[in-house]
């Protein structure tokens, strides 16, 4: 194997007059993907904790995969390639995530492993994958049409034998009808059944079992038995032919698979639509001022691009010319277009709705918010919830039992009627295919995750969605969660010879390094004091202590005095005591010297507003039997005020992250299933420790969030709506599993007893899978609305909760 350069490729590229693609049949297509410049088109450097430096993760679409057994086979094939660290394959989305080491393996090599396993992998973020999806749909439709037409013709030839009285049909006429049925059945076997037979042959070559193997065996046995009866009417199989049953159950299976494919595209296929939201190319301004069209992946920060109306912004950047409206629904959950003018920031993946604008690129690829959202959606789509993992483990042994049951049924009936014995085996093979069992959980979970994503909630962990259904306690943080994300500085009390403007500028020098709402409020307030202390301070060694505040070494630019330690945060952080007389939130600024109490420089009083929907959300949760608690790092008086306004009876203020985690552990020790809702900035330990967690992600980098679900917008009602949808999802999953189990428990004995003909077995199998997908599709509807405010409202806590109700 040749040496592979892992250095960052030159992303500056020549203009591309047109998009050049390789067809899937082109053997050189995969070799082209070995070029490091192409890796970013279907993957990114791995950002997982503990990942080896230089490791890449790539996403591909799998062609020819239909079941959980196929997914396990592909995972095994990929993991057997040296240099592939991990592979995750989802049968529901027909996608795979491959984590590989560029120094040890090339993409073409692990793609070749997929091909040797009998499948084809295509880059998930390439137009080739979209073309393949269209081609697959068209072929499935043609196979369904051929099977339907031939079924009607064969039924026409079979009908006389059903209605004729003894002696009505001569031997010659009956034989002619059999020959006509055989000829009409050939297109069904040779074309319509192609995917089933190809998959079965692949299984035999690989010495494994998938869900298409018993189906293909049933089709082959039925056709062979009927052909033997046609060519040799006096033989052991000459009493009856089954072309009508064969064509009927093929038609039913293809109908179910076609509808299932369409429904799955509405759920899992929505991910591909998001992935391809970015344009393949964009107009970039060259050195001479002329615009040339280049691939989006070749953009770098500093480039100037022209985005036309109707196009998506290809990268994060700022507008330098023009004004337009932008659709940022995917990124913020807000469906109303927003005005963007010169100096405004635009985000990759949002749509330019109005006029052509010039944008200076600031962030590209995985560094954009769109890239972070995409990474979360890709990761969630490939995860397997606990119930789905159980179904996957059961799939292969169950298929082996299906083959054994069919063989035993045939042996049982052989002495009575060999022809009927084989058809009983066919019915067992078809009716027991566990397609519905393998689809029951993942399709429902993905439908719910898609609905949440469209509403502005990203599911980072499907296990969290499963845990959310059993939640009976919700713990809220206060700042930026129950209250609005924005805060305002109400007053500044400076001391030690400092003016309020100077103290505010000094505090803002530290606060600019933090994303906390308090820090943003201080920076915003300092913006109104331009020229007062602006650029005066140099900050070094800044540290942020979650739930307490900031500390850093600060020196005056151009001054001779050495750097001193500056503290900004709560009273406890600077070594003081909170002021109980203040109604607002107080933030302190102080110098710190060794062995000497901190010298207070200023106090900043901030105010925050309760979100208007907070009380309604709390009532909705309480109405559903969910206890609501408030844990805040702010002073007890501020926490009590917010808790009273929101109607929360149990609260605790002055909490460090460790205090929050301790309360959370106490609740869990009591057997409670706890959900934590925070701002994602300083609640990392408690978010990770809860059974399931939400983070409001407008300010926090999504890649750093440790929550299971991320709320992109500002609507707190999404918390209650997500819990309601999660409970409905688990009900749908259980309905699907009970249906799949009940269907097999009823059908298998009937098939073995000979009471279920092959056509009815095919219909039952198709309907069972279709019912599971249709049931899951109900979750794709909009999130349930909260009840009207005040309707059925429970008791609301007093405005100020007495200390007796405060949690220990």
XYZ file of C-alpha atoms in Angstrom, residues 190-744:
555
model
C -36.517 -13.304 -13.633
C -37.187 -9.593 -13.013
C -39.584 -8.798 -10.172
C -37.978 -11.296 -7.770
C -34.454 -10.199 -8.693
C -33.600 -8.441 -5.381
C -34.745 -11.398 -3.294
C -32.714 -13.942 -5.282
C -29.630 -11.703 -5.477
C -29.701 -11.217 -1.721
C -30.182 -14.955 -1.115
C -27.265 -15.906 -3.387
C -25.142 -13.331 -1.585
C -26.078 -14.913 1.743
C -25.196 -18.386 0.512
C -21.806 -17.230 -0.771
C -21.093 -15.455 2.514
C -22.466 -18.380 4.579
C -24.914 -16.257 6.510
C -28.643 -15.731 6.890
C -30.678 -12.591 6.199
C -34.399 -11.961 5.928
C -34.428 -12.316 2.139
C -33.119 -15.887 2.265
C -36.286 -17.610 3.534
C -38.411 -15.474 1.201
C -36.278 -16.360 -1.820
C -36.355 -20.044 -0.845
C -40.142 -19.870 -0.675
C -40.331 -18.309 -4.139
C -37.903 -20.816 -5.636
C -39.654 -23.824 -4.081
C -43.067 -22.639 -5.288
C -41.840 -22.079 -8.838
C -39.952 -25.404 -8.969
C -42.944 -27.364 -7.649
C -45.299 -25.653 -10.104
C -42.865 -26.114 -13.005
C -42.519 -29.817 -12.194
C -46.313 -30.125 -12.204
C -46.474 -28.330 -15.571
C -43.807 -30.387 -17.332
C -44.859 -33.681 -15.743
C -48.609 -33.622 -14.956
C -48.579 -37.267 -13.907
C -45.643 -36.852 -11.542
C -45.600 -36.462 -7.781
C -46.152 -32.673 -8.051
C -48.595 -32.762 -10.937
C -51.836 -32.583 -8.952
C -51.768 -28.797 -8.565
C -49.716 -25.763 -9.626
C -49.269 -22.569 -7.581
C -48.466 -19.833 -10.103
C -51.353 -17.743 -8.812
C -50.114 -17.983 -5.224
C -46.550 -17.232 -6.316
C -47.410 -14.111 -8.295
C -49.807 -12.920 -5.618
C -47.404 -13.115 -2.711
C -44.599 -11.594 -4.820
C -46.952 -8.708 -5.656
C -47.939 -8.324 -2.003
C -44.309 -8.362 -0.843
C -43.263 -5.793 -3.439
C -46.265 -3.625 -2.571
C -45.280 -3.668 1.086
C -41.624 -2.980 0.284
C -42.518 -0.114 -2.063
C -44.805 1.571 0.460
C -42.285 0.931 3.206
C -39.589 2.559 1.082
C -41.731 5.651 0.546
C -42.640 5.934 4.214
C -39.065 5.432 5.352
C -37.988 8.203 2.996
C -40.363 10.528 4.817
C -38.604 9.784 8.091
C -35.040 8.525 7.719
C -34.760 10.001 4.214
C -35.275 13.457 5.665
C -31.691 13.314 6.959
C -30.375 13.168 3.408
C -32.380 16.287 2.550
C -30.709 18.106 5.445
C -27.257 16.826 4.500
C -27.656 18.095 0.956
C -28.915 21.478 2.094
C -25.612 23.103 1.161
C -25.106 23.824 -2.558
C -22.441 21.715 -4.328
C -20.754 24.859 -5.638
C -20.775 28.625 -5.145
C -19.519 31.762 -6.886
C -16.236 32.931 -5.311
C -14.572 36.276 -6.046
C -11.110 35.870 -7.501
C -8.033 38.072 -7.215
C -9.121 40.167 -10.214
C -12.621 40.748 -8.865
C -14.290 38.300 -11.250
C -16.486 35.540 -9.845
C -15.830 31.890 -10.594
C -17.792 28.824 -9.512
C -15.911 26.524 -7.131
C -16.808 23.544 -4.978
C -18.081 24.562 -1.531
C -15.582 22.286 0.186
C -12.757 24.397 -1.289
C -13.825 27.567 0.530
C -11.575 28.939 3.277
C -12.119 31.729 5.811
C -11.599 35.115 4.180
C -13.115 34.183 0.817
C -15.844 36.415 -0.589
C -18.756 34.566 -2.195
C -21.897 35.686 -3.984
C -25.066 33.899 -2.846
C -28.032 34.122 -5.207
C -31.728 34.167 -4.202
C -32.974 30.655 -3.484
C -29.499 29.322 -2.664
C -28.346 28.192 0.751
C -25.484 30.050 2.379
C -22.480 27.713 1.950
C -20.603 28.804 5.089
C -20.812 30.964 8.190
C -19.914 34.565 7.438
C -20.897 38.219 7.459
C -22.670 40.234 4.779
C -20.470 42.868 3.153
C -22.873 43.943 0.412
C -26.660 43.747 -0.050
C -29.662 43.036 2.133
C -31.944 39.995 2.142
C -34.243 37.755 4.138
C -32.852 34.479 5.511
C -34.711 31.307 6.440
C -32.963 29.931 9.549
C -35.661 27.481 10.656
C -33.319 24.485 10.769
C -30.768 26.341 12.862
C -32.939 28.184 15.379
C -36.348 26.509 15.236
C -37.830 29.886 14.203
C -39.831 29.627 10.979
C -40.178 33.393 10.374
C -37.522 34.743 7.930
C -35.120 37.269 9.449
C -33.649 40.409 7.883
C -29.928 40.307 7.179
C -28.064 43.453 6.106
C -24.460 44.639 5.821
C -22.555 43.573 8.928
C -25.073 40.879 9.848
C -23.932 37.317 10.332
C -25.347 34.478 8.233
C -25.093 30.778 8.961
C -24.366 27.870 6.663
C -27.490 25.948 5.708
C -29.868 28.916 5.984
C -31.557 30.032 2.755
C -31.189 33.359 0.990
C -34.788 34.244 0.139
C -34.742 37.710 -1.407
C -31.719 39.090 -3.279
C -28.118 38.383 -4.231
C -25.618 39.273 -1.488
C -21.865 39.154 -0.952
C -20.651 37.226 2.083
C -17.188 37.104 3.633
C -16.570 33.525 4.791
C -15.702 33.117 8.481
C -16.299 29.419 9.159
C -16.519 26.378 6.900
C -17.363 22.688 7.146
C -17.434 21.164 10.604
C -16.632 24.546 12.203
C -20.067 25.912 11.273
C -23.210 25.566 13.362
C -24.777 23.693 10.454
C -21.867 21.247 10.546
C -22.443 20.665 14.261
C -26.171 20.105 13.731
C -25.434 17.719 10.883
C -22.969 15.757 13.001
C -25.588 15.377 15.747
C -28.274 14.225 13.302
C -25.928 11.747 11.612
C -24.869 10.310 14.950
C -28.459 9.959 16.175
C -29.650 8.334 12.929
C -27.101 5.533 13.315
C -27.652 4.833 17.003
C -29.536 1.744 18.075
C -31.819 2.079 21.104
C -31.902 -0.717 23.633
C -35.041 -2.283 22.160
C -33.570 -2.141 18.647
C -30.353 -3.787 19.832
C -32.427 -6.586 21.328
C -34.268 -7.058 18.009
C -30.944 -7.162 16.139
C -29.593 -9.841 18.471
C -32.746 -11.885 17.995
C -32.880 -11.502 14.187
C -30.230 -14.012 13.114
C -31.126 -16.835 15.549
C -34.785 -16.303 14.699
C -34.070 -16.719 10.964
C -32.241 -19.988 11.638
C -35.260 -21.189 13.615
C -37.493 -20.191 10.678
C -35.493 -22.416 8.313
C -35.588 -25.311 10.793
C -39.329 -24.895 11.333
C -39.956 -24.920 7.584
C -37.850 -28.064 7.147
C -39.630 -29.864 10.002
C -43.044 -28.844 8.647
C -42.108 -30.242 5.235
C -40.955 -33.535 6.778
C -44.169 -33.792 8.783
C -46.368 -33.391 5.697
C -44.184 -35.280 3.190
C -45.641 -38.710 3.838
C -49.177 -37.371 3.345
C -48.710 -35.150 0.276
C -45.236 -34.122 -0.988
C -46.642 -31.225 -3.021
C -48.552 -29.820 -0.077
C -45.556 -30.469 2.199
C -43.394 -28.126 0.164
C -46.102 -25.454 0.032
C -46.537 -25.664 3.818
C -42.774 -25.087 4.102
C -43.108 -22.120 1.761
C -45.856 -20.610 3.911
C -43.732 -21.023 7.046
C -40.708 -19.456 5.349
C -42.643 -16.387 4.229
C -45.023 -15.770 7.081
C -42.336 -15.858 9.793
C -39.906 -13.375 8.203
C -39.086 -10.988 11.096
C -39.106 -7.780 9.048
C -41.758 -6.201 11.272
C -39.754 -7.083 14.392
C -36.577 -5.453 13.077
C -38.423 -2.296 11.980
C -40.599 -1.899 15.071
C -38.213 0.243 17.122
C -35.857 2.123 14.738
C -38.568 3.446 12.417
C -40.603 4.798 15.340
C -37.550 6.365 16.990
C -36.399 8.005 13.760
C -39.895 9.318 13.050
C -39.990 10.947 16.478
C -36.442 12.311 16.118
C -37.365 13.805 12.740
C -40.461 15.475 14.185
C -38.419 16.959 17.027
C -35.736 18.186 14.611
C -38.336 19.969 12.492
C -39.606 21.654 15.656
C -36.179 22.802 16.809
C -35.065 19.964 19.123
C -32.050 17.897 18.078
C -31.816 14.377 19.472
C -28.164 13.660 20.175
C -28.835 10.270 21.729
C -31.719 7.945 20.824
C -31.231 6.187 24.159
C -32.146 9.515 25.747
C -35.387 9.625 23.765
C -36.196 6.183 25.110
C -35.396 7.278 28.687
C -37.438 10.468 28.302
C -40.650 8.452 28.143
C -40.246 7.258 31.741
C -39.343 10.629 33.292
C -41.266 11.515 36.454
C -39.175 14.490 37.626
C -37.787 17.467 35.709
C -35.080 19.677 37.191
C -34.720 23.170 35.703
C -31.769 25.495 35.866
C -32.842 29.147 36.189
C -30.680 31.521 34.179
C -31.182 31.160 30.448
C -33.661 28.316 30.956
C -36.734 29.341 32.958
C -35.692 32.940 32.402
C -34.903 34.622 29.120
C -31.450 34.066 27.692
C -30.713 37.775 27.803
C -30.021 39.671 31.021
C -29.591 43.383 31.647
C -27.305 45.339 33.988
C -29.584 47.430 36.204
C -26.901 49.208 38.207
C -23.178 49.435 38.961
C -21.767 50.198 42.413
C -18.045 50.969 42.120
C -15.589 51.497 45.000
C -11.897 52.047 45.609
C -11.675 55.098 43.384
C -13.081 53.359 40.286
C -15.846 54.935 38.232
C -18.800 52.734 37.193
C -17.706 52.978 33.546
C -14.126 51.885 34.328
C -15.319 48.989 36.496
C -17.713 47.857 33.787
C -14.970 47.970 31.148
C -12.649 45.956 33.406
C -15.359 43.331 34.052
C -16.147 43.152 30.328
C -12.484 42.400 29.579
C -12.973 39.090 31.413
C -16.586 38.517 30.378
C -15.710 38.609 26.668
C -14.024 35.221 27.128
C -17.230 33.540 28.384
C -20.575 32.541 26.868
C -22.526 32.679 30.132
C -25.649 34.932 30.016
C -24.224 37.090 32.845
C -21.002 37.583 30.887
C -22.917 38.530 27.742
C -24.969 41.058 29.731
C -21.801 42.722 31.071
C -20.256 42.863 27.603
C -23.457 44.352 26.180
C -23.551 46.991 28.927
C -19.883 47.863 28.388
C -20.586 48.377 24.698
C -22.414 51.579 25.609
C -19.318 52.997 27.246
C -17.113 53.123 24.158
C -13.773 54.742 24.773
C -13.890 54.239 28.543
C -11.315 51.552 29.266
C -11.737 49.996 25.810
C -8.601 48.011 24.998
C -6.969 49.103 28.246
C -6.635 45.656 29.814
C -4.719 42.567 28.760
C -6.194 39.279 30.054
C -4.084 36.147 30.614
C -4.630 32.695 32.128
C -8.409 33.024 32.242
C -10.233 30.237 34.060
C -13.983 29.679 34.343
C -15.305 27.806 37.377
C -18.717 26.409 36.547
C -21.476 27.969 38.624
C -19.163 30.426 40.387
C -17.395 32.805 37.991
C -14.218 33.840 36.174
C -10.659 34.499 37.277
C -7.689 35.751 35.269
C -4.392 37.588 35.403
C -4.987 41.151 34.231
C -2.412 43.809 33.402
C -2.807 47.323 32.067
C -1.628 47.654 28.477
C 1.527 49.780 28.457
C 1.633 49.964 32.246
C 4.582 49.046 34.445
C 2.562 47.362 37.210
C 2.676 43.541 37.278
C -0.361 41.450 36.414
C -2.856 40.860 39.236
C -5.497 38.204 39.746
C -8.999 39.508 39.045
C -12.173 37.703 40.139
C -15.625 38.135 38.555
C -18.633 36.176 39.733
C -20.768 35.323 42.723
C -20.208 36.515 46.252
C -18.837 33.111 47.203
C -16.420 33.274 44.286
C -14.837 36.509 45.523
C -14.955 35.445 49.169
C -17.806 37.693 50.272
C -21.373 37.223 51.418
C -24.505 37.778 49.332
C -26.551 40.915 49.871
C -29.975 39.739 50.989
C -31.483 43.194 50.503
C -31.058 43.177 46.750
C -33.943 41.839 44.659
C -31.851 41.298 41.567
C -28.887 39.091 40.811
C -25.605 40.517 42.073
C -22.229 39.922 40.398
C -18.991 41.018 42.095
C -15.625 42.211 40.767
C -12.567 42.015 43.049
C -8.763 41.948 43.103
C -7.231 38.920 44.783
C -3.895 38.871 46.613
C -2.267 35.997 48.469
C -2.966 35.930 52.175
C -5.225 38.975 51.967
C -9.031 39.036 51.587
C -10.142 39.967 48.109
C -10.540 43.712 47.542
C -13.970 44.447 46.096
C -13.932 46.841 43.150
C -17.558 46.849 42.008
C -20.963 45.222 42.221
C -23.208 44.750 39.212
C -26.936 44.239 39.715
C -28.622 42.339 36.892
C -32.237 41.606 36.150
C -33.805 38.786 34.182
C -37.318 38.098 32.980
C -39.228 34.863 33.335
C -40.048 33.296 29.993
C -43.757 33.948 29.324
C -44.456 30.259 28.735
C -42.643 29.018 31.876
C -45.722 28.810 34.128
C -47.776 27.037 31.457
C -44.986 24.515 30.862
C -44.668 23.794 34.583
C -48.453 23.285 34.873
C -48.476 20.986 31.837
C -45.716 18.844 33.329
C -47.405 18.687 36.730
C -50.687 17.767 35.058
C -48.929 14.773 33.481
C -47.677 13.607 36.875
C -44.146 14.993 36.482
C -42.673 16.771 39.502
C -40.839 20.012 38.680
C -37.843 21.287 40.657
C -35.572 24.326 40.371
C -31.835 24.235 41.129
C -29.966 27.502 40.644
C -26.516 28.829 41.267
C -28.014 32.243 41.986
C -28.880 33.557 45.416
C -31.722 31.864 47.261
C -33.882 34.979 47.088
C -33.608 35.187 43.289
C -34.302 31.447 42.961
C -37.340 31.722 45.248
C -38.746 34.616 43.217
C -38.494 32.746 39.921
C -39.828 29.519 41.446
C -42.857 31.354 42.820
C -43.663 33.001 39.495
C -43.305 29.697 37.628
C -45.338 27.698 40.151
C -42.457 25.466 41.301
C -42.787 24.360 44.930
C -39.355 22.720 45.375
C -36.322 24.879 44.761
C -32.798 25.485 45.952
C -30.472 28.427 45.372
C -26.746 29.008 45.872
C -26.058 25.670 44.165
C -22.671 24.746 42.767
C -22.611 22.128 39.995
C -21.634 19.605 42.667
C -24.668 20.591 44.754
C -26.948 20.103 41.751
C -25.411 16.714 41.057
C -25.860 15.687 44.700
C -29.571 16.587 44.623
C -29.904 14.728 41.350
C -28.277 11.620 42.830
C -30.595 11.806 45.840
C -33.632 11.853 43.546
C -32.288 8.912 41.562
C -31.621 6.985 44.771
C -35.335 7.365 45.546
C -36.124 5.601 42.280
C -37.028 8.757 40.361
C -36.387 9.055 36.617
C -34.916 12.548 36.302
C -34.612 14.896 33.334
C -32.320 17.915 33.648
C -32.873 21.132 31.692
C -29.955 23.587 31.605
C -28.242 26.120 29.399
C -25.453 23.723 28.461
C -22.744 26.123 29.622
C -21.987 25.339 33.249
C -24.230 22.342 33.905
C -22.052 19.695 32.255
C -21.778 17.291 35.241
C -25.478 17.397 36.116
C -26.547 17.140 32.444
C -24.372 14.062 32.065
C -25.574 12.578 35.367
C -29.310 12.794 34.654
C -31.252 9.959 33.038
C -31.936 12.341 30.143
C -30.990 15.980 29.668
C -31.916 19.057 27.622
C -29.693 22.012 26.818
C -30.683 25.301 25.261
C -28.085 25.474 22.522
C -28.272 28.950 21.022
C -25.163 30.087 22.883
C -23.288 26.870 23.593
C -21.195 25.134 20.911
C -23.195 22.019 20.118
C -20.106 19.842 19.967
C -19.375 20.679 23.618
C -22.859 20.079 24.924
C -23.216 16.990 27.090
C -26.988 16.803 26.823
C -29.120 14.156 25.135
C -31.359 16.710 23.429
C -30.525 20.252 22.318
C -33.216 22.935 22.011
C -32.138 25.239 19.182
C -34.665 28.015 19.771
C -36.052 29.794 22.835
C -39.364 28.001 23.331
C -39.506 26.276 26.716
C -42.747 24.549 25.680
C -40.619 22.178 23.601
C -39.538 20.455 26.829
C -43.075 19.370 27.753
C -43.912 18.587 24.119
C -40.798 16.410 23.786
C -41.724 14.403 26.878
C -45.249 13.887 25.520
C -43.889 12.766 22.146
C -41.371 10.424 23.813
C -44.147 8.710 25.758
C -46.196 8.376 22.598
C -43.143 6.963 20.795
C -42.608 4.231 23.369
C -46.317 3.361 23.167
C -45.963 3.021 19.391
C -42.824 0.892 19.771
C -44.584 -1.420 22.218
C -47.606 -1.635 19.917
C -45.298 -2.572 17.045
C -43.463 -5.191 19.067
C -46.692 -6.718 20.392
C -48.128 -6.767 16.879
C -45.010 -8.441 15.446
C -44.926 -11.021 18.246
C -48.676 -11.677 18.129
C -48.672 -11.963 14.348
C -45.960 -14.621 14.405
